[in-house]
Each structure stands twice: as C-alpha cells, then as structure tokens.
Amino acid sequence: MAKKKANNKAVTEEIVVTPTVEETTTAPVMEETPVSETPTTEEPAQTTTVVAEEKQKGRPIVPGCARQIKLAARAAKAAEGKYVGRGRPVIEGSARQQRVAALNAKIAAGIPIKPGRPPMVKPEVVVAIEPAQTTTEVQTETAVEA
C-alpha cells in the first residue's frame, strides 16, 4: 500500500455567526451557520467572520541568522528599485553596461533593432589592369633581345 502525502498547506475554516430573531430578544447566544447558508430575512443581520488557522508547519524562522540578513538586504535593494536576481552583480561603467545603455537609447529613440549578428561588409576587390602594350613597344623589346 502506498502512503498518502500530507498536505502542508495551512487549512483555514470560515464560520459565519448570525443571531436569530428569537435570540436577539431573549439571550445573546449566537448560532453557527456554514458560509453557504445565508439568512433570508428582510432585516439585514449582523454577521461576524471568525477565521481559525492551524499553526504554522515547517522550519521556524530564526531572526539574526545569515539567511534572514541576506533576505533583508535583498528586500532593501528591491525597495530602492535595484535589480534583485541571481548572478554576478552589475558593474556600472563596464563595456557591457555601455553597450546595454546604447541599445536602450536606440530602443527609446524608436530605432528598430534586428536580432542576430549584423551582416558582414565585404570590401570590393578591384584588380589592377595593366595597359596593353603598343606594337612599337613590342618591336623595340624584340630588337633589344636580338
């Protein structure tokens, strides 16, 4: 047989206490009625809501421990509006932060940002063409060789 897991959530009960017409005239004894039942009298009845909670389950909170100090520091940062997350802290003025600031400025200006790597700029290669030799230059070169 498999064991059932215990439900760790706190159970709350809600009880609505309403006085009846007979009790209002004689004694101040209250009657408990479930939430689903509501009085249907013409007079508005006074209702009192009583919430009963189970005691808290789990590990107790120890004030002054390292975890509570860390959580308090994180809450203080969040109250100041700083980013509270995991990972390395942000170093203001770094090259990455300058790139991020430039990107945010472009987005604020309405310049469309395309995802991915920008296209490579290919330089144009121009081959130098030597001028053609004239017939007189060819004749002089052959005469010199002979």
mmCIF file of N, CA and C in Angstrom, residues 13-134:
data_model
loop_
_atom_site.group_PDB
_atom_site.id
_atom_site.type_symbol
_atom_site.label_atom_id
_atom_site.label_comp_id
_atom_site.label_asym_id
_atom_site.label_seq_id
_atom_site.Cartn_x
_atom_site.Cartn_y
_atom_site.Cartn_z
ATOM 1 N N GLU A 13 -10.640 27.653 8.289
ATOM 2 C CA GLU A 13 -12.076 27.453 8.330
ATOM 3 C C GLU A 13 -12.720 28.813 8.503
ATOM 4 N N GLU A 14 -13.818 29.001 7.836
ATOM 5 C CA GLU A 14 -14.515 30.267 7.957
ATOM 6 C C GLU A 14 -15.908 29.985 8.501
ATOM 7 N N ILE A 15 -16.222 30.593 9.612
ATOM 8 C CA ILE A 15 -17.513 30.381 10.256
ATOM 9 C C ILE A 15 -18.221 31.728 10.312
ATOM 10 N N VAL A 16 -19.451 31.736 9.853
ATOM 11 C CA VAL A 16 -20.246 32.958 9.898
ATOM 12 C C VAL A 16 -21.224 32.825 11.060
ATOM 13 N N VAL A 17 -21.182 33.778 11.961
ATOM 14 C CA VAL A 17 -22.055 33.754 13.133
ATOM 15 C C VAL A 17 -23.153 34.789 12.923
ATOM 16 N N THR A 18 -24.406 34.316 12.954
ATOM 17 C CA THR A 18 -25.536 35.229 12.769
ATOM 18 C C THR A 18 -26.530 35.037 13.906
ATOM 19 N N PRO A 19 -27.022 36.109 14.461
ATOM 20 C CA PRO A 19 -28.041 35.960 15.515
ATOM 21 C C PRO A 19 -29.407 35.703 14.887
ATOM 22 N N THR A 20 -30.215 34.884 15.543
ATOM 23 C CA THR A 20 -31.575 34.637 15.063
ATOM 24 C C THR A 20 -32.512 35.644 15.708
ATOM 25 N N VAL A 21 -33.724 35.732 15.208
ATOM 26 C CA VAL A 21 -34.687 36.714 15.705
ATOM 27 C C VAL A 21 -35.061 36.416 17.153
ATOM 28 N N GLU A 22 -35.254 35.126 17.493
ATOM 29 C CA GLU A 22 -35.634 34.752 18.851
ATOM 30 C C GLU A 22 -34.525 35.080 19.838
ATOM 31 N N GLU A 23 -33.269 34.834 19.439
ATOM 32 C CA GLU A 23 -32.149 35.042 20.343
ATOM 33 C C GLU A 23 -31.884 36.519 20.582
ATOM 34 N N THR A 24 -32.220 37.363 19.647
ATOM 35 C CA THR A 24 -31.983 38.791 19.841
ATOM 36 C C THR A 24 -32.896 39.370 20.901
ATOM 37 N N THR A 25 -34.067 38.782 21.066
ATOM 38 C CA THR A 25 -34.990 39.304 22.073
ATOM 39 C C THR A 25 -34.715 38.752 23.457
ATOM 40 N N THR A 26 -34.253 37.498 23.546
ATOM 41 C CA THR A 26 -34.100 36.885 24.866
ATOM 42 C C THR A 26 -32.665 36.883 25.356
ATOM 43 N N ALA A 27 -31.789 36.158 24.700
ATOM 44 C CA ALA A 27 -30.422 35.999 25.200
ATOM 45 C C ALA A 27 -29.429 36.239 24.071
ATOM 46 N N PRO A 28 -28.221 36.687 24.401
ATOM 47 C CA PRO A 28 -27.230 36.950 23.352
ATOM 48 C C PRO A 28 -26.449 35.714 22.926
ATOM 49 N N VAL A 29 -27.087 34.544 22.794
ATOM 50 C CA VAL A 29 -26.428 33.320 22.362
ATOM 51 C C VAL A 29 -26.395 33.322 20.843
ATOM 52 N N MET A 30 -25.233 32.975 20.276
ATOM 53 C CA MET A 30 -25.063 33.011 18.820
ATOM 54 C C MET A 30 -25.178 31.608 18.237
ATOM 55 N N GLU A 31 -25.643 31.546 17.009
ATOM 56 C CA GLU A 31 -25.778 30.280 16.310
ATOM 57 C C GLU A 31 -24.763 30.247 15.173
ATOM 58 N N GLU A 32 -24.074 29.129 15.016
ATOM 59 C CA GLU A 32 -23.085 29.000 13.946
ATOM 60 C C GLU A 32 -23.760 28.387 12.728
ATOM 61 N N THR A 33 -23.577 29.031 11.583
ATOM 62 C CA THR A 33 -24.113 28.517 10.336
ATOM 63 C C THR A 33 -22.987 28.461 9.325
ATOM 64 N N PRO A 34 -22.999 27.492 8.421
ATOM 65 C CA PRO A 34 -21.951 27.441 7.393
ATOM 66 C C PRO A 34 -22.026 28.656 6.478
ATOM 67 N N VAL A 35 -20.959 28.898 5.727
ATOM 68 C CA VAL A 35 -20.861 30.060 4.851
ATOM 69 C C VAL A 35 -21.889 29.990 3.735
ATOM 70 N N SER A 36 -22.193 28.781 3.255
ATOM 71 C CA SER A 36 -23.092 28.654 2.120
ATOM 72 C C SER A 36 -24.516 29.080 2.473
ATOM 73 N N GLU A 37 -24.903 28.941 3.754
ATOM 74 C CA GLU A 37 -26.235 29.356 4.157
ATOM 75 C C GLU A 37 -26.193 30.814 4.580
ATOM 76 N N THR A 38 -27.065 31.592 4.022
ATOM 77 C CA THR A 38 -27.147 32.999 4.397
ATOM 78 C C THR A 38 -28.555 33.285 4.879
ATOM 79 N N PRO A 39 -28.719 34.189 5.817
ATOM 80 C CA PRO A 39 -30.075 34.489 6.294
ATOM 81 C C PRO A 39 -30.890 35.160 5.195
ATOM 82 N N THR A 40 -32.151 34.759 5.110
ATOM 83 C CA THR A 40 -33.027 35.305 4.075
ATOM 84 C C THR A 40 -34.107 36.182 4.684
ATOM 85 N N THR A 41 -33.836 36.758 5.837
ATOM 86 C CA THR A 41 -34.822 37.638 6.456
ATOM 87 C C THR A 41 -34.780 38.991 5.775
ATOM 88 N N GLU A 42 -35.828 39.761 5.982
ATOM 89 C CA GLU A 42 -35.893 41.074 5.369
ATOM 90 C C GLU A 42 -34.953 42.053 6.050
ATOM 91 N N GLU A 43 -34.704 41.848 7.359
ATOM 92 C CA GLU A 43 -33.800 42.720 8.090
ATOM 93 C C GLU A 43 -32.359 42.318 7.804
ATOM 94 N N PRO A 44 -31.452 43.264 7.656
ATOM 95 C CA PRO A 44 -30.046 42.877 7.500
ATOM 96 C C PRO A 44 -29.500 42.395 8.841
ATOM 97 N N ALA A 45 -29.021 41.167 8.873
ATOM 98 C CA ALA A 45 -28.483 40.590 10.103
ATOM 99 C C ALA A 45 -27.004 40.913 10.205
ATOM 100 N N GLN A 46 -26.536 41.073 11.422
ATOM 101 C CA GLN A 46 -25.111 41.323 11.627
ATOM 102 C C GLN A 46 -24.374 40.000 11.509
ATOM 103 N N THR A 47 -23.291 40.005 10.742
ATOM 104 C CA THR A 47 -22.503 38.788 10.597
ATOM 105 C C THR A 47 -21.099 39.047 11.092
ATOM 106 N N THR A 48 -20.547 38.057 11.741
ATOM 107 C CA THR A 48 -19.181 38.129 12.232
ATOM 108 C C THR A 48 -18.423 36.963 11.633
ATOM 109 N N THR A 49 -17.278 37.227 11.034
ATOM 110 C CA THR A 49 -16.474 36.181 10.428
ATOM 111 C C THR A 49 -15.348 35.819 11.380
ATOM 112 N N VAL A 50 -15.244 34.532 11.684
ATOM 113 C CA VAL A 50 -14.188 34.034 12.557
ATOM 114 C C VAL A 50 -13.320 33.111 11.719
ATOM 115 N N VAL A 51 -12.035 33.377 11.667
ATOM 116 C CA VAL A 51 -11.118 32.562 10.880
ATOM 117 C C VAL A 51 -10.209 31.820 11.840
ATOM 118 N N ALA A 52 -10.216 30.498 11.731
ATOM 119 C CA ALA A 52 -9.352 29.682 12.587
ATOM 120 C C ALA A 52 -8.266 29.085 11.714
ATOM 121 N N GLU A 53 -7.012 29.282 12.073
ATOM 122 C CA GLU A 53 -5.895 28.761 11.283
ATOM 123 C C GLU A 53 -5.136 27.717 12.084
ATOM 124 N N GLU A 54 -4.576 26.766 11.369
ATOM 125 C CA GLU A 54 -3.696 25.806 12.019
ATOM 126 C C GLU A 54 -2.370 26.472 12.301
ATOM 127 N N LYS A 55 -1.631 25.907 13.229
ATOM 128 C CA LYS A 55 -0.327 26.501 13.499
ATOM 129 C C LYS A 55 0.598 26.252 12.318
ATOM 130 N N GLN A 56 1.575 27.106 12.162
ATOM 131 C CA GLN A 56 2.459 27.064 11.001
ATOM 132 C C GLN A 56 3.320 25.816 11.041
ATOM 133 N N LYS A 57 3.394 25.154 9.905
ATOM 134 C CA LYS A 57 4.237 23.974 9.798
ATOM 135 C C LYS A 57 5.553 24.368 9.156
ATOM 136 N N GLY A 58 6.541 23.550 9.342
ATOM 137 C CA GLY A 58 7.818 23.803 8.701
ATOM 138 C C GLY A 58 8.852 24.321 9.668
ATOM 139 N N ARG A 59 9.957 24.723 9.100
ATOM 140 C CA ARG A 59 11.096 25.161 9.890
ATOM 141 C C ARG A 59 10.836 26.549 10.482
ATOM 142 N N PRO A 60 11.143 26.760 11.760
ATOM 143 C CA PRO A 60 10.904 28.077 12.348
ATOM 144 C C PRO A 60 11.907 29.104 11.837
ATOM 145 N N ILE A 61 11.504 30.373 11.849
ATOM 146 C CA ILE A 61 12.373 31.461 11.405
ATOM 147 C C ILE A 61 13.218 31.911 12.579
ATOM 148 N N VAL A 62 14.535 31.919 12.390
ATOM 149 C CA VAL A 62 15.461 32.361 13.430
ATOM 150 C C VAL A 62 15.923 33.764 13.064
ATOM 151 N N PRO A 63 15.493 34.784 13.823
ATOM 152 C CA PRO A 63 15.929 36.142 13.481
ATOM 153 C C PRO A 63 17.419 36.310 13.729
ATOM 154 N N GLY A 64 18.076 37.043 12.846
ATOM 155 C CA GLY A 64 19.508 37.301 13.008
ATOM 156 C C GLY A 64 20.403 36.265 12.360
ATOM 157 N N CYS A 65 19.825 35.219 11.749
ATOM 158 C CA CYS A 65 20.676 34.234 11.084
ATOM 159 C C CYS A 65 21.134 34.800 9.735
ATOM 160 N N ALA A 66 22.089 34.132 9.121
ATOM 161 C CA ALA A 66 22.679 34.630 7.873
ATOM 162 C C ALA A 66 21.632 34.734 6.767
ATOM 163 N N ARG A 67 20.742 33.757 6.689
ATOM 164 C CA ARG A 67 19.722 33.774 5.637
ATOM 165 C C ARG A 67 18.773 34.956 5.815
ATOM 166 N N GLN A 68 18.354 35.232 7.040
ATOM 167 C CA GLN A 68 17.443 36.347 7.280
ATOM 168 C C GLN A 68 18.116 37.683 6.990
ATOM 169 N N ILE A 69 19.417 37.784 7.289
ATOM 170 C CA ILE A 69 20.163 39.009 6.979
ATOM 171 C C ILE A 69 20.231 39.207 5.469
ATOM 172 N N LYS A 70 20.491 38.105 4.750
ATOM 173 C CA LYS A 70 20.569 38.168 3.292
ATOM 174 C C LYS A 70 19.216 38.542 2.688
ATOM 175 N N LEU A 71 18.130 37.964 3.219
ATOM 176 C CA LEU A 71 16.801 38.284 2.707
ATOM 177 C C LEU A 71 16.425 39.732 3.006
ATOM 178 N N ALA A 72 16.851 40.246 4.162
ATOM 179 C CA ALA A 72 16.569 41.642 4.494
ATOM 180 C C ALA A 72 17.326 42.580 3.556
ATOM 181 N N ALA A 73 18.585 42.225 3.221
ATOM 182 C CA ALA A 73 19.365 43.042 2.289
ATOM 183 C C ALA A 73 18.734 43.024 0.903
ATOM 184 N N ARG A 74 18.229 41.864 0.488
ATOM 185 C CA ARG A 74 17.571 41.749 -0.815
ATOM 186 C C ARG A 74 16.288 42.575 -0.844
ATOM 187 N N ALA A 75 15.527 42.567 0.256
ATOM 188 C CA ALA A 75 14.298 43.361 0.323
ATOM 189 C C ALA A 75 14.613 44.853 0.287
ATOM 190 N N ALA A 76 15.728 45.260 0.920
ATOM 191 C CA ALA A 76 16.122 46.673 0.892
ATOM 192 C C ALA A 76 16.492 47.100 -0.521
ATOM 193 N N LYS A 77 17.204 46.231 -1.266
ATOM 194 C CA LYS A 77 17.556 46.542 -2.657
ATOM 195 C C LYS A 77 16.299 46.655 -3.512
ATOM 196 N N ALA A 78 15.357 45.743 -3.293
ATOM 197 C CA ALA A 78 14.119 45.764 -4.072
ATOM 198 C C ALA A 78 13.326 47.035 -3.778
ATOM 199 N N ALA A 79 13.371 47.503 -2.529
ATOM 200 C CA ALA A 79 12.660 48.732 -2.174
ATOM 201 C C ALA A 79 13.286 49.946 -2.846
ATOM 202 N N GLU A 80 14.603 49.913 -3.085
ATOM 203 C CA GLU A 80 15.295 51.010 -3.759
ATOM 204 C C GLU A 80 15.090 50.974 -5.265
ATOM 205 N N GLY A 81 14.544 49.872 -5.774
ATOM 206 C CA GLY A 81 14.302 49.760 -7.204
ATOM 207 C C GLY A 81 15.449 49.133 -7.962
ATOM 208 N N LYS A 82 16.429 48.591 -7.255
ATOM 209 C CA LYS A 82 17.546 47.934 -7.926
ATOM 210 C C LYS A 82 17.138 46.521 -8.304
ATOM 211 N N TYR A 83 17.846 45.959 -9.276
ATOM 212 C CA TYR A 83 17.559 44.603 -9.734
ATOM 213 C C TYR A 83 17.970 43.613 -8.659
ATOM 214 N N VAL A 84 17.060 42.745 -8.319
ATOM 215 C CA VAL A 84 17.350 41.708 -7.335
ATOM 216 C C VAL A 84 17.206 40.379 -8.054
ATOM 217 N N GLY A 85 18.305 39.755 -8.327
ATOM 218 C CA GLY A 85 18.258 38.481 -9.011
ATOM 219 C C GLY A 85 19.512 37.696 -8.744
ATOM 220 N N ARG A 86 19.595 36.592 -9.399
ATOM 221 C CA ARG A 86 20.768 35.757 -9.223
ATOM 222 C C ARG A 86 21.862 36.192 -10.182
ATOM 223 N N GLY A 87 23.065 35.731 -9.936
ATOM 224 C CA GLY A 87 24.164 36.009 -10.842
ATOM 225 C C GLY A 87 25.110 37.053 -10.299
ATOM 226 N N ARG A 88 26.046 37.438 -11.147
ATOM 227 C CA ARG A 88 27.058 38.407 -10.733
ATOM 228 C C ARG A 88 26.450 39.792 -10.611
ATOM 229 N N PRO A 89 26.983 40.610 -9.722
ATOM 230 C CA PRO A 89 26.457 41.974 -9.609
ATOM 231 C C PRO A 89 26.836 42.816 -10.819
ATOM 232 N N VAL A 90 26.041 43.825 -11.096
ATOM 233 C CA VAL A 90 26.272 44.713 -12.234
ATOM 234 C C VAL A 90 27.375 45.698 -11.874
ATOM 235 N N ILE A 91 28.351 45.856 -12.768
ATOM 236 C CA ILE A 91 29.431 46.824 -12.581
ATOM 237 C C ILE A 91 29.113 48.014 -13.477
ATOM 238 N N GLU A 92 28.784 49.131 -12.842
ATOM 239 C CA GLU A 92 28.421 50.329 -13.596
ATOM 240 C C GLU A 92 29.638 50.844 -14.367
ATOM 241 N N GLY A 93 29.441 51.261 -15.604
ATOM 242 C CA GLY A 93 30.517 51.819 -16.412
ATOM 243 C C GLY A 93 31.328 50.784 -17.170
ATOM 244 N N SER A 94 30.987 49.498 -17.051
ATOM 245 C CA SER A 94 31.731 48.483 -17.789
ATOM 246 C C SER A 94 31.349 48.551 -19.267
ATOM 247 N N ALA A 95 32.124 47.863 -20.096
ATOM 248 C CA ALA A 95 31.866 47.884 -21.537
ATOM 249 C C ALA A 95 30.486 47.310 -21.847
ATOM 250 N N ARG A 96 30.110 46.250 -21.151
ATOM 251 C CA ARG A 96 28.797 45.643 -21.379
ATOM 252 C C ARG A 96 27.677 46.608 -21.005
ATOM 253 N N GLN A 97 27.823 47.299 -19.878
ATOM 254 C CA GLN A 97 26.786 48.232 -19.453
ATOM 255 C C GLN A 97 26.673 49.409 -20.421
ATOM 256 N N GLN A 98 27.797 49.806 -21.034
ATOM 257 C CA GLN A 98 27.753 50.868 -22.032
ATOM 258 C C GLN A 98 27.006 50.401 -23.276
ATOM 259 N N ARG A 99 27.242 49.130 -23.690
ATOM 260 C CA ARG A 99 26.520 48.585 -24.840
ATOM 261 C C ARG A 99 25.020 48.492 -24.543
ATOM 262 N N VAL A 100 24.692 48.039 -23.334
ATOM 263 C CA VAL A 100 23.284 47.914 -22.955
ATOM 264 C C VAL A 100 22.619 49.284 -22.917
ATOM 265 N N ALA A 101 23.338 50.306 -22.412
ATOM 266 C CA ALA A 101 22.791 51.662 -22.365
ATOM 267 C C ALA A 101 22.567 52.200 -23.779
ATOM 268 N N ALA A 102 23.518 51.923 -24.696
ATOM 269 C CA ALA A 102 23.361 52.371 -26.080
ATOM 270 C C ALA A 102 22.169 51.677 -26.737
ATOM 271 N N LEU A 103 22.001 50.383 -26.463
ATOM 272 C CA LEU A 103 20.878 49.633 -27.019
ATOM 273 C C LEU A 103 19.554 50.176 -26.483
ATOM 274 N N ASN A 104 19.502 50.464 -25.179
ATOM 275 C CA ASN A 104 18.278 51.021 -24.592
ATOM 276 C C ASN A 104 17.977 52.407 -25.149
ATOM 277 N N ALA A 105 19.028 53.190 -25.450
ATOM 278 C CA ALA A 105 18.826 54.516 -26.037
ATOM 279 C C ALA A 105 18.242 54.395 -27.444
ATOM 280 N N LYS A 106 18.715 53.407 -28.219
ATOM 281 C CA LYS A 106 18.169 53.192 -29.564
ATOM 282 C C LYS A 106 16.705 52.776 -29.492
ATOM 283 N N ILE A 107 16.401 51.902 -28.537
ATOM 284 C CA ILE A 107 15.018 51.446 -28.389
ATOM 285 C C ILE A 107 14.127 52.613 -27.988
ATOM 286 N N ALA A 108 14.617 53.471 -27.079
ATOM 287 C CA ALA A 108 13.837 54.633 -26.639
ATOM 288 C C ALA A 108 13.632 55.627 -27.777
ATOM 289 N N ALA A 109 14.615 55.725 -28.696
ATOM 290 C CA ALA A 109 14.508 56.647 -29.824
ATOM 291 C C ALA A 109 13.602 56.101 -30.924
ATOM 292 N N GLY A 110 13.233 54.820 -30.836
ATOM 293 C CA GLY A 110 12.348 54.241 -31.836
ATOM 294 C C GLY A 110 13.070 53.609 -33.006
ATOM 295 N N ILE A 111 14.377 53.441 -32.904
ATOM 296 C CA ILE A 111 15.146 52.798 -33.970
ATOM 297 C C ILE A 111 14.896 51.298 -33.886
ATOM 298 N N PRO A 112 14.503 50.665 -34.999
ATOM 299 C CA PRO A 112 14.235 49.221 -34.934
ATOM 300 C C PRO A 112 15.528 48.436 -34.703
ATOM 301 N N ILE A 113 15.449 47.459 -33.838
ATOM 302 C CA ILE A 113 16.596 46.617 -33.505
ATOM 303 C C ILE A 113 16.354 45.250 -34.125
ATOM 304 N N LYS A 114 17.283 44.806 -34.968
ATOM 305 C CA LYS A 114 17.161 43.498 -35.586
ATOM 306 C C LYS A 114 17.948 42.493 -34.753
ATOM 307 N N PRO A 115 17.358 41.358 -34.436
ATOM 308 C CA PRO A 115 18.093 40.365 -33.660
ATOM 309 C C PRO A 115 19.140 39.671 -34.515
ATOM 310 N N GLY A 116 20.166 39.191 -33.884
ATOM 311 C CA GLY A 116 21.200 38.445 -34.587
ATOM 312 C C GLY A 116 22.403 39.287 -34.927
ATOM 313 N N ARG A 117 23.345 38.649 -35.578
ATOM 314 C CA ARG A 117 24.591 39.305 -35.940
ATOM 315 C C ARG A 117 24.374 40.192 -37.160
ATOM 316 N N PRO A 118 24.981 41.374 -37.184
ATOM 317 C CA PRO A 118 24.819 42.228 -38.364
ATOM 318 C C PRO A 118 25.543 41.626 -39.568
ATOM 319 N N PRO A 119 25.088 41.945 -40.788
ATOM 320 C CA PRO A 119 25.744 41.374 -41.965
ATOM 321 C C PRO A 119 27.167 41.903 -42.115
ATOM 322 N N MET A 120 28.042 41.032 -42.626
ATOM 323 C CA MET A 120 29.442 41.427 -42.827
ATOM 324 C C MET A 120 29.547 42.356 -44.026
ATOM 325 N N VAL A 121 30.392 43.337 -43.909
ATOM 326 C CA VAL A 121 30.642 44.256 -45.008
ATOM 327 C C VAL A 121 31.807 43.680 -45.804
ATOM 328 N N LYS A 122 31.524 43.299 -47.050
ATOM 329 C CA LYS A 122 32.568 42.713 -47.887
ATOM 330 C C LYS A 122 33.229 43.821 -48.704
ATOM 331 N N PRO A 123 34.535 43.985 -48.583
ATOM 332 C CA PRO A 123 35.206 45.025 -49.376
ATOM 333 C C PRO A 123 35.257 44.606 -50.847
ATOM 334 N N GLU A 124 35.113 45.594 -51.711
ATOM 335 C CA GLU A 124 35.180 45.301 -53.143
ATOM 336 C C GLU A 124 36.638 45.121 -53.545
ATOM 337 N N VAL A 125 36.899 44.059 -54.275
ATOM 338 C CA VAL A 125 38.255 43.789 -54.738
ATOM 339 C C VAL A 125 38.346 44.233 -56.191
ATOM 340 N N VAL A 126 39.233 45.176 -56.459
ATOM 341 C CA VAL A 126 39.427 45.670 -57.819
ATOM 342 C C VAL A 126 40.817 45.232 -58.255
ATOM 343 N N VAL A 127 40.867 44.475 -59.337
ATOM 344 C CA VAL A 127 42.148 44.006 -59.859
ATOM 345 C C VAL A 127 42.708 45.094 -60.765
ATOM 346 N N ALA A 128 43.948 45.442 -60.525
ATOM 347 C CA ALA A 128 44.588 46.472 -61.352
ATOM 348 C C ALA A 128 44.904 45.876 -62.715
ATOM 349 N N ILE A 129 44.467 46.543 -63.752
ATOM 350 C CA ILE A 129 44.701 46.074 -65.117
ATOM 351 C C ILE A 129 45.827 46.909 -65.710
ATOM 352 N N GLU A 130 46.824 46.188 -66.201
ATOM 353 C CA GLU A 130 47.947 46.899 -66.824
ATOM 354 C C GLU A 130 47.540 47.335 -68.225
ATOM 355 N N PRO A 131 48.021 48.486 -68.651
ATOM 356 C CA PRO A 131 47.664 48.932 -70.004
ATOM 357 C C PRO A 131 48.309 48.010 -71.063
ATOM 358 N N ALA A 132 47.612 47.855 -72.161
ATOM 359 C CA ALA A 132 48.112 46.984 -73.232
ATOM 360 C C ALA A 132 49.328 47.622 -73.903
ATOM 361 N N GLN A 133 50.224 46.753 -74.334
ATOM 362 C CA GLN A 133 51.435 47.262 -74.994
ATOM 363 C C GLN A 133 51.122 47.603 -76.453
ATOM 364 N N THR A 134 51.750 48.635 -76.907
ATOM 365 C CA THR A 134 51.565 49.028 -78.305
ATOM 366 C C THR A 134 52.527 48.218 -79.177
#
